[in-house]
JSON list of C-alpha atoms and ligand atoms in Angstrom, two decimals:
[
{"chain": "A", "resi": 3, "resn": "UNK", "atom": "CA", "xyz": [3.89, -19.67, -0.47]},
{"chain": "A", "resi": 4, "resn": "UNK", "atom": "CA", "xyz": [7.62, -19.33, -0.64]},
{"chain": "A", "resi": 5, "resn": "UNK", "atom": "CA", "xyz": [9.94, -16.63, -1.91]},
{"chain": "A", "resi": 6, "resn": "UNK", "atom": "CA", "xyz": [10.15, -13.00, -1.02]},
{"chain": "A", "resi": 7, "resn": "UNK", "atom": "CA", "xyz": [7.06, -10.85, -1.39]},
{"chain": "A", "resi": 8, "resn": "UNK", "atom": "CA", "xyz": [7.53, -7.15, -1.98]},
{"chain": "A", "resi": 9, "resn": "UNK", "atom": "CA", "xyz": [4.58, -5.62, -0.18]},
{"chain": "A", "resi": 10, "resn": "UNK", "atom": "CA", "xyz": [3.58, -2.06, -0.92]},
{"chain": "A", "resi": 11, "resn": "UNK", "atom": "CA", "xyz": [2.01, -0.21, 1.97]},
{"chain": "A", "resi": 12, "resn": "UNK", "atom": "CA", "xyz": [-0.09, 2.92, 1.77]},
{"chain": "A", "resi": 13, "resn": "UNK", "atom": "CA", "xyz": [-0.81, 4.64, 5.06]},
{"chain": "A", "resi": 14, "resn": "UNK", "atom": "CA", "xyz": [-1.11, 7.95, 6.82]},
{"chain": "A", "resi": 15, "resn": "UNK", "atom": "CA", "xyz": [1.62, 10.56, 7.01]},
{"chain": "A", "resi": 16, "resn": "UNK", "atom": "CA", "xyz": [0.01, 11.23, 10.40]},
{"chain": "A", "resi": 17, "resn": "UNK", "atom": "CA", "xyz": [-0.61, 8.79, 13.25]},
{"chain": "A", "resi": 18, "resn": "UNK", "atom": "CA", "xyz": [-4.30, 9.53, 13.83]},
{"chain": "A", "resi": 19, "resn": "UNK", "atom": "CA", "xyz": [-6.15, 9.72, 17.13]},
{"chain": "A", "resi": 20, "resn": "UNK", "atom": "CA", "xyz": [-6.14, 6.06, 18.18]},
{"chain": "A", "resi": 21, "resn": "UNK", "atom": "CA", "xyz": [-3.05, 4.24, 19.48]},
{"chain": "A", "resi": 22, "resn": "UNK", "atom": "CA", "xyz": [-4.34, 1.12, 17.71]},
{"chain": "A", "resi": 23, "resn": "UNK", "atom": "CA", "xyz": [-3.33, 2.64, 14.35]},
{"chain": "A", "resi": 24, "resn": "UNK", "atom": "CA", "xyz": [0.33, 2.98, 15.37]},
{"chain": "A", "resi": 25, "resn": "UNK", "atom": "CA", "xyz": [0.27, -0.46, 16.98]},
{"chain": "A", "resi": 26, "resn": "UNK", "atom": "CA", "xyz": [-1.07, -2.00, 13.77]},
{"chain": "A", "resi": 27, "resn": "UNK", "atom": "CA", "xyz": [1.54, -0.18, 11.66]},
{"chain": "A", "resi": 28, "resn": "UNK", "atom": "CA", "xyz": [4.30, -1.50, 13.90]},
{"chain": "A", "resi": 29, "resn": "UNK", "atom": "CA", "xyz": [2.87, -5.03, 13.80]},
{"chain": "A", "resi": 30, "resn": "UNK", "atom": "CA", "xyz": [2.70, -4.96, 10.00]},
{"chain": "A", "resi": 31, "resn": "UNK", "atom": "CA", "xyz": [6.29, -3.70, 9.70]},
{"chain": "A", "resi": 32, "resn": "UNK", "atom": "CA", "xyz": [7.56, -6.34, 12.11]},
{"chain": "A", "resi": 33, "resn": "UNK", "atom": "CA", "xyz": [5.61, -9.08, 10.33]},
{"chain": "A", "resi": 34, "resn": "UNK", "atom": "CA", "xyz": [7.14, -8.07, 6.98]},
{"chain": "A", "resi": 35, "resn": "UNK", "atom": "CA", "xyz": [10.61, -8.53, 8.47]},
{"chain": "A", "resi": 36, "resn": "UNK", "atom": "CA", "xyz": [9.73, -11.80, 10.20]},
{"chain": "A", "resi": 37, "resn": "UNK", "atom": "CA", "xyz": [8.33, -13.23, 6.96]},
{"chain": "A", "resi": 38, "resn": "UNK", "atom": "CA", "xyz": [11.47, -12.27, 5.03]},
{"chain": "A", "resi": 39, "resn": "UNK", "atom": "CA", "xyz": [9.44, -9.91, 2.83]},
{"chain": "A", "resi": 40, "resn": "UNK", "atom": "CA", "xyz": [10.41, -6.50, 1.47]},
{"chain": "A", "resi": 41, "resn": "UNK", "atom": "CA", "xyz": [8.55, -3.27, 2.25]},
{"chain": "A", "resi": 42, "resn": "UNK", "atom": "CA", "xyz": [7.85, -0.82, -0.56]},
{"chain": "A", "resi": 43, "resn": "UNK", "atom": "CA", "xyz": [6.33, 2.48, 0.52]},
{"chain": "A", "resi": 44, "resn": "UNK", "atom": "CA", "xyz": [6.28, 6.25, 0.07]},
{"chain": "A", "resi": 45, "resn": "UNK", "atom": "CA", "xyz": [9.66, 6.83, 1.70]},
{"chain": "A", "resi": 46, "resn": "UNK", "atom": "CA", "xyz": [8.50, 9.19, 4.44]},
{"chain": "A", "resi": 47, "resn": "UNK", "atom": "CA", "xyz": [9.41, 9.14, 8.09]},
{"chain": "A", "resi": 48, "resn": "UNK", "atom": "CA", "xyz": [6.29, 10.89, 9.37]},
{"chain": "A", "resi": 49, "resn": "UNK", "atom": "CA", "xyz": [3.18, 9.26, 10.80]},
{"chain": "A", "resi": 50, "resn": "UNK", "atom": "CA", "xyz": [2.24, 5.64, 10.26]},
{"chain": "A", "resi": 51, "resn": "UNK", "atom": "CA", "xyz": [4.58, 5.54, 7.25]},
{"chain": "A", "resi": 52, "resn": "UNK", "atom": "CA", "xyz": [7.58, 6.05, 9.53]},
{"chain": "A", "resi": 53, "resn": "UNK", "atom": "CA", "xyz": [6.26, 3.51, 12.04]},
{"chain": "A", "resi": 54, "resn": "UNK", "atom": "CA", "xyz": [5.90, 0.76, 9.43]},
{"chain": "A", "resi": 55, "resn": "UNK", "atom": "CA", "xyz": [9.34, 1.48, 7.97]},
{"chain": "A", "resi": 56, "resn": "UNK", "atom": "CA", "xyz": [11.11, 1.60, 11.34]},
{"chain": "A", "resi": 57, "resn": "UNK", "atom": "CA", "xyz": [9.48, -1.64, 12.48]},
{"chain": "A", "resi": 58, "resn": "UNK", "atom": "CA", "xyz": [10.29, -3.39, 9.20]},
{"chain": "A", "resi": 59, "resn": "UNK", "atom": "CA", "xyz": [13.94, -2.27, 9.35]},
{"chain": "A", "resi": 60, "resn": "UNK", "atom": "CA", "xyz": [14.21, -3.34, 13.00]},
{"chain": "A", "resi": 61, "resn": "UNK", "atom": "CA", "xyz": [12.90, -6.78, 12.02]},
{"chain": "A", "resi": 62, "resn": "UNK", "atom": "CA", "xyz": [15.56, -7.08, 9.31]},
{"chain": "A", "resi": 63, "resn": "UNK", "atom": "CA", "xyz": [13.44, -6.29, 6.25]},
{"chain": "A", "resi": 64, "resn": "UNK", "atom": "CA", "xyz": [14.71, -4.62, 3.11]},
{"chain": "A", "resi": 65, "resn": "UNK", "atom": "CA", "xyz": [12.84, -1.35, 2.68]},
{"chain": "A", "resi": 66, "resn": "UNK", "atom": "CA", "xyz": [12.44, 0.50, -0.61]},
{"chain": "A", "resi": 67, "resn": "UNK", "atom": "CA", "xyz": [11.12, 4.05, -0.41]},
{"chain": "A", "resi": 68, "resn": "UNK", "atom": "CA", "xyz": [10.09, 6.19, -3.36]},
{"chain": "A", "resi": 69, "resn": "UNK", "atom": "CA", "xyz": [9.62, 9.88, -2.66]},
{"chain": "A", "resi": 70, "resn": "UNK", "atom": "CA", "xyz": [9.15, 12.96, -4.83]},
{"chain": "A", "resi": 71, "resn": "UNK", "atom": "CA", "xyz": [11.97, 15.52, -4.62]},
{"chain": "A", "resi": 72, "resn": "UNK", "atom": "CA", "xyz": [9.66, 18.22, -3.26]},
{"chain": "A", "resi": 73, "resn": "UNK", "atom": "CA", "xyz": [8.76, 16.09, -0.21]},
{"chain": "A", "resi": 74, "resn": "UNK", "atom": "CA", "xyz": [12.36, 15.02, 0.26]},
{"chain": "A", "resi": 75, "resn": "UNK", "atom": "CA", "xyz": [13.51, 18.62, 0.27]},
{"chain": "A", "resi": 76, "resn": "UNK", "atom": "CA", "xyz": [11.02, 19.40, 2.99]},
{"chain": "A", "resi": 77, "resn": "UNK", "atom": "CA", "xyz": [13.06, 16.85, 4.97]},
{"chain": "A", "resi": 78, "resn": "UNK", "atom": "CA", "xyz": [10.31, 14.35, 5.46]},
{"chain": "A", "resi": 79, "resn": "UNK", "atom": "CA", "xyz": [12.19, 11.57, 3.66]},
{"chain": "A", "resi": 80, "resn": "UNK", "atom": "CA", "xyz": [13.41, 8.61, 5.72]},
{"chain": "A", "resi": 81, "resn": "UNK", "atom": "CA", "xyz": [17.21, 8.49, 5.43]},
{"chain": "A", "resi": 82, "resn": "UNK", "atom": "CA", "xyz": [17.72, 5.09, 7.05]},
{"chain": "A", "resi": 83, "resn": "UNK", "atom": "CA", "xyz": [16.15, 2.90, 4.35]},
{"chain": "A", "resi": 84, "resn": "UNK", "atom": "CA", "xyz": [17.83, 0.13, 2.38]},
{"chain": "A", "resi": 85, "resn": "UNK", "atom": "CA", "xyz": [17.03, 2.05, -0.81]},
{"chain": "A", "resi": 86, "resn": "UNK", "atom": "CA", "xyz": [15.46, 5.48, -1.29]},
{"chain": "A", "resi": 87, "resn": "UNK", "atom": "CA", "xyz": [14.56, 6.66, -4.79]},
{"chain": "A", "resi": 88, "resn": "UNK", "atom": "CA", "xyz": [13.98, 10.36, -5.20]},
{"chain": "A", "resi": 89, "resn": "UNK", "atom": "CA", "xyz": [11.77, 11.00, -8.23]},
{"chain": "A", "resi": 90, "resn": "UNK", "atom": "CA", "xyz": [10.38, 14.15, -9.84]},
{"chain": "A", "resi": 91, "resn": "UNK", "atom": "CA", "xyz": [6.62, 13.63, -9.79]},
{"chain": "A", "resi": 92, "resn": "UNK", "atom": "CA", "xyz": [3.90, 11.87, -7.81]},
{"chain": "A", "resi": 93, "resn": "UNK", "atom": "CA", "xyz": [2.95, 9.90, -10.93]},
{"chain": "A", "resi": 94, "resn": "UNK", "atom": "CA", "xyz": [6.50, 8.62, -11.32]},
{"chain": "A", "resi": 95, "resn": "UNK", "atom": "CA", "xyz": [6.52, 7.70, -7.67]},
{"chain": "A", "resi": 96, "resn": "UNK", "atom": "CA", "xyz": [3.27, 5.71, -7.70]},
{"chain": "A", "resi": 97, "resn": "UNK", "atom": "CA", "xyz": [4.28, 3.89, -10.87]},
{"chain": "A", "resi": 98, "resn": "UNK", "atom": "CA", "xyz": [7.66, 2.91, -9.43]},
{"chain": "A", "resi": 99, "resn": "UNK", "atom": "CA", "xyz": [6.09, 1.74, -6.18]},
{"chain": "A", "resi": 100, "resn": "UNK", "atom": "CA", "xyz": [3.61, -0.38, -8.13]},
{"chain": "A", "resi": 101, "resn": "UNK", "atom": "CA", "xyz": [6.22, -1.84, -10.47]},
{"chain": "A", "resi": 102, "resn": "UNK", "atom": "CA", "xyz": [8.40, -2.97, -7.59]},
{"chain": "A", "resi": 103, "resn": "UNK", "atom": "CA", "xyz": [5.58, -4.57, -5.59]},
{"chain": "A", "resi": 104, "resn": "UNK", "atom": "CA", "xyz": [3.85, -7.94, -5.66]},
{"chain": "A", "resi": 105, "resn": "UNK", "atom": "CA", "xyz": [0.85, -6.82, -3.60]},
{"chain": "A", "resi": 106, "resn": "UNK", "atom": "CA", "xyz": [-0.62, -3.67, -2.05]},
{"chain": "A", "resi": 107, "resn": "UNK", "atom": "CA", "xyz": [-2.26, -2.93, 1.25]},
{"chain": "A", "resi": 108, "resn": "UNK", "atom": "CA", "xyz": [-3.66, 0.19, 2.84]},
{"chain": "A", "resi": 109, "resn": "UNK", "atom": "CA", "xyz": [-3.61, 0.95, 6.55]},
{"chain": "A", "resi": 110, "resn": "UNK", "atom": "CA", "xyz": [-5.46, 3.86, 8.13]},
{"chain": "A", "resi": 111, "resn": "UNK", "atom": "CA", "xyz": [-4.63, 7.13, 6.43]},
{"chain": "A", "resi": 112, "resn": "UNK", "atom": "CA", "xyz": [-6.01, 10.19, 4.71]},
{"chain": "A", "resi": 113, "resn": "UNK", "atom": "CA", "xyz": [-6.57, 11.43, 1.17]},
{"chain": "A", "resi": 114, "resn": "UNK", "atom": "CA", "xyz": [-3.12, 10.33, -0.05]},
{"chain": "A", "resi": 115, "resn": "UNK", "atom": "CA", "xyz": [-3.76, 6.81, 1.19]},
{"chain": "A", "resi": 116, "resn": "UNK", "atom": "CA", "xyz": [-7.24, 6.66, -0.40]},
{"chain": "A", "resi": 117, "resn": "UNK", "atom": "CA", "xyz": [-5.91, 7.91, -3.73]},
{"chain": "A", "resi": 118, "resn": "UNK", "atom": "CA", "xyz": [-3.15, 5.29, -3.81]},
{"chain": "A", "resi": 119, "resn": "UNK", "atom": "CA", "xyz": [-5.48, 2.45, -2.76]},
{"chain": "A", "resi": 120, "resn": "UNK", "atom": "CA", "xyz": [-8.16, 3.34, -5.31]},
{"chain": "A", "resi": 121, "resn": "UNK", "atom": "CA", "xyz": [-5.58, 3.68, -8.07]},
{"chain": "A", "resi": 122, "resn": "UNK", "atom": "CA", "xyz": [-4.18, 0.16, -7.66]},
{"chain": "A", "resi": 123, "resn": "UNK", "atom": "CA", "xyz": [-7.70, -1.23, -7.17]},
{"chain": "A", "resi": 124, "resn": "UNK", "atom": "CA", "xyz": [-8.77, 0.44, -10.44]},
{"chain": "A", "resi": 125, "resn": "UNK", "atom": "CA", "xyz": [-5.66, -0.80, -12.24]},
{"chain": "A", "resi": 126, "resn": "UNK", "atom": "CA", "xyz": [-6.51, -4.31, -11.04]},
{"chain": "A", "resi": 127, "resn": "UNK", "atom": "CA", "xyz": [-10.09, -3.99, -12.31]},
{"chain": "A", "resi": 128, "resn": "UNK", "atom": "CA", "xyz": [-8.76, -2.83, -15.68]},
{"chain": "A", "resi": 129, "resn": "UNK", "atom": "CA", "xyz": [-6.33, -5.74, -15.88]},
{"chain": "A", "resi": 130, "resn": "UNK", "atom": "CA", "xyz": [-3.17, -3.59, -15.70]},
{"chain": "A", "resi": 131, "resn": "UNK", "atom": "CA", "xyz": [-1.94, -6.00, -13.03]},
{"chain": "A", "resi": 132, "resn": "UNK", "atom": "CA", "xyz": [-3.14, -9.11, -11.24]},
{"chain": "A", "resi": 133, "resn": "UNK", "atom": "CA", "xyz": [-1.66, -8.39, -7.83]},
{"chain": "A", "resi": 134, "resn": "UNK", "atom": "CA", "xyz": [-3.66, -8.62, -4.61]},
{"chain": "A", "resi": 135, "resn": "UNK", "atom": "CA", "xyz": [-4.99, -5.43, -3.05]},
{"chain": "A", "resi": 136, "resn": "UNK", "atom": "CA", "xyz": [-5.91, -5.36, 0.63]},
{"chain": "A", "resi": 137, "resn": "UNK", "atom": "CA", "xyz": [-7.24, -3.10, 3.32]},
{"chain": "A", "resi": 138, "resn": "UNK", "atom": "CA", "xyz": [-6.48, -3.32, 7.04]},
{"chain": "A", "resi": 139, "resn": "UNK", "atom": "CA", "xyz": [-9.58, -2.09, 8.83]},
{"chain": "A", "resi": 140, "resn": "UNK", "atom": "CA", "xyz": [-8.00, -1.23, 12.18]},
{"chain": "A", "resi": 141, "resn": "UNK", "atom": "CA", "xyz": [-10.53, -0.70, 14.97]},
{"chain": "A", "resi": 142, "resn": "UNK", "atom": "CA", "xyz": [-13.32, 0.07, 12.49]},
{"chain": "A", "resi": 143, "resn": "UNK", "atom": "CA", "xyz": [-11.50, 3.01, 10.88]},
{"chain": "A", "resi": 144, "resn": "UNK", "atom": "CA", "xyz": [-12.75, 2.00, 7.41]},
{"chain": "A", "resi": 145, "resn": "UNK", "atom": "CA", "xyz": [-16.28, 0.82, 8.42]},
{"chain": "A", "resi": 146, "resn": "UNK", "atom": "CA", "xyz": [-17.99, 3.81, 6.82]},
{"chain": "A", "resi": 147, "resn": "UNK", "atom": "CA", "xyz": [-15.98, 3.45, 3.59]},
{"chain": "A", "resi": 148, "resn": "UNK", "atom": "CA", "xyz": [-16.74, -0.28, 3.43]},
{"chain": "A", "resi": 149, "resn": "UNK", "atom": "CA", "xyz": [-20.47, 0.43, 3.96]},
{"chain": "A", "resi": 150, "resn": "UNK", "atom": "CA", "xyz": [-20.33, 2.96, 1.16]},
{"chain": "A", "resi": 151, "resn": "UNK", "atom": "CA", "xyz": [-18.53, 0.48, -1.11]},
{"chain": "A", "resi": 152, "resn": "UNK", "atom": "CA", "xyz": [-21.35, -2.04, -0.50]},
{"chain": "A", "resi": 153, "resn": "UNK", "atom": "CA", "xyz": [-23.82, 0.68, -1.53]},
{"chain": "A", "resi": 154, "resn": "UNK", "atom": "CA", "xyz": [-21.92, 1.29, -4.76]},
{"chain": "A", "resi": 155, "resn": "UNK", "atom": "CA", "xyz": [-22.57, -2.37, -5.62]},
{"chain": "A", "resi": 156, "resn": "UNK", "atom": "CA", "xyz": [-26.27, -2.10, -4.67]},
{"chain": "A", "resi": 157, "resn": "UNK", "atom": "CA", "xyz": [-26.59, 1.03, -6.84]},
{"chain": "A", "resi": 158, "resn": "UNK", "atom": "CA", "xyz": [-25.09, -0.78, -9.82]},
{"chain": "A", "resi": 159, "resn": "UNK", "atom": "CA", "xyz": [-21.85, 1.17, -10.28]},
{"chain": "A", "resi": 160, "resn": "UNK", "atom": "CA", "xyz": [-19.47, -1.51, -9.03]},
{"chain": "A", "resi": 161, "resn": "UNK", "atom": "CA", "xyz": [-19.77, -5.22, -9.79]},
{"chain": "A", "resi": 162, "resn": "UNK", "atom": "CA", "xyz": [-19.60, -7.90, -7.10]},
{"chain": "A", "resi": 163, "resn": "UNK", "atom": "CA", "xyz": [-16.41, -9.09, -8.77]},
{"chain": "A", "resi": 164, "resn": "UNK", "atom": "CA", "xyz": [-14.73, -5.69, -8.64]},
{"chain": "A", "resi": 165, "resn": "UNK", "atom": "CA", "xyz": [-15.85, -5.26, -5.04]},
{"chain": "A", "resi": 166, "resn": "UNK", "atom": "CA", "xyz": [-14.50, -8.69, -4.08]},
{"chain": "A", "resi": 167, "resn": "UNK", "atom": "CA", "xyz": [-11.05, -7.84, -5.45]},
{"chain": "A", "resi": 168, "resn": "UNK", "atom": "CA", "xyz": [-10.34, -5.92, -2.24]},
{"chain": "A", "resi": 169, "resn": "UNK", "atom": "CA", "xyz": [-9.17, -8.19, 0.58]},
{"chain": "A", "resi": 170, "resn": "UNK", "atom": "CA", "xyz": [-10.38, -6.78, 3.88]},
{"chain": "A", "resi": 171, "resn": "UNK", "atom": "CA", "xyz": [-9.18, -7.93, 7.30]},
{"chain": "A", "resi": 172, "resn": "UNK", "atom": "CA", "xyz": [-9.10, -6.43, 10.77]},
{"chain": "A", "resi": 173, "resn": "UNK", "atom": "CA", "xyz": [-5.92, -8.19, 11.96]},
{"chain": "A", "resi": 174, "resn": "UNK", "atom": "CA", "xyz": [-2.46, -7.61, 10.41]},
{"chain": "A", "resi": 175, "resn": "UNK", "atom": "CA", "xyz": [-1.38, -11.28, 10.34]},
{"chain": "A", "resi": 176, "resn": "UNK", "atom": "CA", "xyz": [-4.70, -12.37, 8.82]},
{"chain": "A", "resi": 177, "resn": "UNK", "atom": "CA", "xyz": [-4.31, -9.79, 6.04]},
{"chain": "A", "resi": 178, "resn": "UNK", "atom": "CA", "xyz": [-0.70, -10.78, 5.33]},
{"chain": "A", "resi": 179, "resn": "UNK", "atom": "CA", "xyz": [-1.75, -14.47, 5.26]},
{"chain": "A", "resi": 180, "resn": "UNK", "atom": "CA", "xyz": [-4.47, -13.63, 2.71]},
{"chain": "A", "resi": 181, "resn": "UNK", "atom": "CA", "xyz": [-1.96, -11.67, 0.62]},
{"chain": "A", "resi": 182, "resn": "UNK", "atom": "CA", "xyz": [0.55, -14.54, 0.81]},
{"chain": "A", "resi": 183, "resn": "UNK", "atom": "CA", "xyz": [-2.06, -17.03, -0.47]},
{"chain": "A", "resi": 184, "resn": "UNK", "atom": "CA", "xyz": [-2.85, -14.78, -3.44]},
{"chain": "A", "resi": 185, "resn": "UNK", "atom": "CA", "xyz": [0.61, -13.56, -4.37]},
{"chain": "A", "resi": 186, "resn": "UNK", "atom": "CA", "xyz": [2.47, -15.26, -7.20]},
{"chain": "A", "resi": 187, "resn": "UNK", "atom": "CA", "xyz": [6.18, -15.76, -6.57]},
{"chain": "A", "resi": 188, "resn": "UNK", "atom": "CA", "xyz": [8.16, -12.53, -6.57]},
{"chain": "A", "resi": 189, "resn": "UNK", "atom": "CA", "xyz": [9.55, -11.75, -10.01]},
{"chain": "A", "resi": 190, "resn": "UNK", "atom": "CA", "xyz": [11.29, -8.91, -11.82]},
{"chain": "A", "resi": 191, "resn": "UNK", "atom": "CA", "xyz": [9.71, -5.45, -11.58]},
{"chain": "A", "resi": 192, "resn": "UNK", "atom": "CA", "xyz": [6.77, -5.00, -13.95]},
{"chain": "A", "resi": 193, "resn": "UNK", "atom": "CA", "xyz": [6.58, -2.28, -16.53]},
{"chain": "A", "resi": 194, "resn": "UNK", "atom": "CA", "xyz": [3.01, -0.98, -16.78]},
{"chain": "A", "resi": 195, "resn": "UNK", "atom": "CA", "xyz": [4.04, 1.37, -19.60]},
{"chain": "A", "resi": 196, "resn": "UNK", "atom": "CA", "xyz": [4.20, -1.62, -21.92]},
{"chain": "A", "resi": 197, "resn": "UNK", "atom": "CA", "xyz": [0.46, -2.28, -21.42]},
{"chain": "B", "resi": 202, "resn": "LIG", "atom": "P1", "xyz": [-2.12, 10.71, 3.72]},
{"chain": "B", "resi": 202, "resn": "LIG", "atom": "O1", "xyz": [-2.93, 9.45, 3.84]},
{"chain": "B", "resi": 202, "resn": "LIG", "atom": "O2", "xyz": [-2.91, 11.85, 3.11]},
{"chain": "B", "resi": 202, "resn": "LIG", "atom": "O3", "xyz": [-1.41, 11.09, 4.98]},
{"chain": "B", "resi": 202, "resn": "LIG", "atom": "O4", "xyz": [-1.01, 10.40, 2.65]},
{"chain": "B", "resi": 202, "resn": "LIG", "atom": "C1", "xyz": [-0.16, 9.32, 2.87]},
{"chain": "B", "resi": 202, "resn": "LIG", "atom": "C2", "xyz": [0.17, 8.64, 1.57]},
{"chain": "B", "resi": 202, "resn": "LIG", "atom": "O5", "xyz": [0.53, 9.63, 0.61]},
{"chain": "B", "resi": 202, "resn": "LIG", "atom": "C3", "xyz": [1.36, 7.70, 1.75]},
{"chain": "B", "resi": 202, "resn": "LIG", "atom": "O6", "xyz": [1.03, 6.36, 1.42]},
{"chain": "B", "resi": 202, "resn": "LIG", "atom": "C4", "xyz": [2.43, 8.32, 0.85]},
{"chain": "B", "resi": 202, "resn": "LIG", "atom": "O7", "xyz": [2.72, 7.50, -0.25]},
{"chain": "B", "resi": 202, "resn": "LIG", "atom": "C5", "xyz": [1.92, 9.67, 0.42]},
{"chain": "B", "resi": 202, "resn": "LIG", "atom": "N1", "xyz": [2.48, 10.77, 1.28]},
{"chain": "B", "resi": 202, "resn": "LIG", "atom": "C6", "xyz": [1.77, 11.78, 1.83]},
{"chain": "B", "resi": 202, "resn": "LIG", "atom": "N2", "xyz": [2.54, 12.60, 2.58]},
{"chain": "B", "resi": 202, "resn": "LIG", "atom": "C7", "xyz": [3.80, 12.12, 2.49]},
{"chain": "B", "resi": 202, "resn": "LIG", "atom": "C8", "xyz": [5.07, 12.51, 3.05]},
{"chain": "B", "resi": 202, "resn": "LIG", "atom": "N3", "xyz": [5.19, 13.57, 3.85]},
{"chain": "B", "resi": 202, "resn": "LIG", "atom": "N4", "xyz": [6.15, 11.77, 2.74]},
{"chain": "B", "resi": 202, "resn": "LIG", "atom": "C9", "xyz": [6.03, 10.72, 1.94]},
{"chain": "B", "resi": 202, "resn": "LIG", "atom": "N5", "xyz": [4.87, 10.29, 1.38]},
{"chain": "B", "resi": 202, "resn": "LIG", "atom": "C10", "xyz": [3.76, 10.97, 1.65]}
]
């Protein structure tokens, strides 16, 4: 793998109750910088989102944030990024994040993180994109969700193939290595509206 990967990260706007979550967010941000990759994320400075962005910036990464105006006005936008796009709606924001990314991973987070992860996983299943989608299962945070996902296959609502599209790892570097193996060379932003 060569070339710059733009990696989209979905993660909590809170830090959670386990120091391992913040440590993992920092490790991922630092690794993005060390690999010469770009971070694409929701543009916030709160929670794990802020930790990833700060670590990526400190490690020399370019960081693109995309935030809706309403959140920006509540002063939760990160003002130290390489690029911060302020958009009008959540839909616009998720589309722009997806178009500017070569791969997606989720770290621990809440409903916002789940929604974003499941959206890009669904888009992959529908063939709207062919970019890798991964999950960092820090300290077992996602064990229950992963058990449930296995049940959805057993109950016949999700195919083995769809299930296998999600790359799951417990260690940041292992997940980024898996993403690097699966990511085509970085290209121009995609335009899903043409599909
Ligand atoms: P949650 O997991 O519910 O904390 O939501 C986090 C996800 O939703 C992130 O990946 C963001 O894209 C988005 N999000 C939620 N809250 C904010 C915020 N205050 N600033 C920026 N993005 C946010």
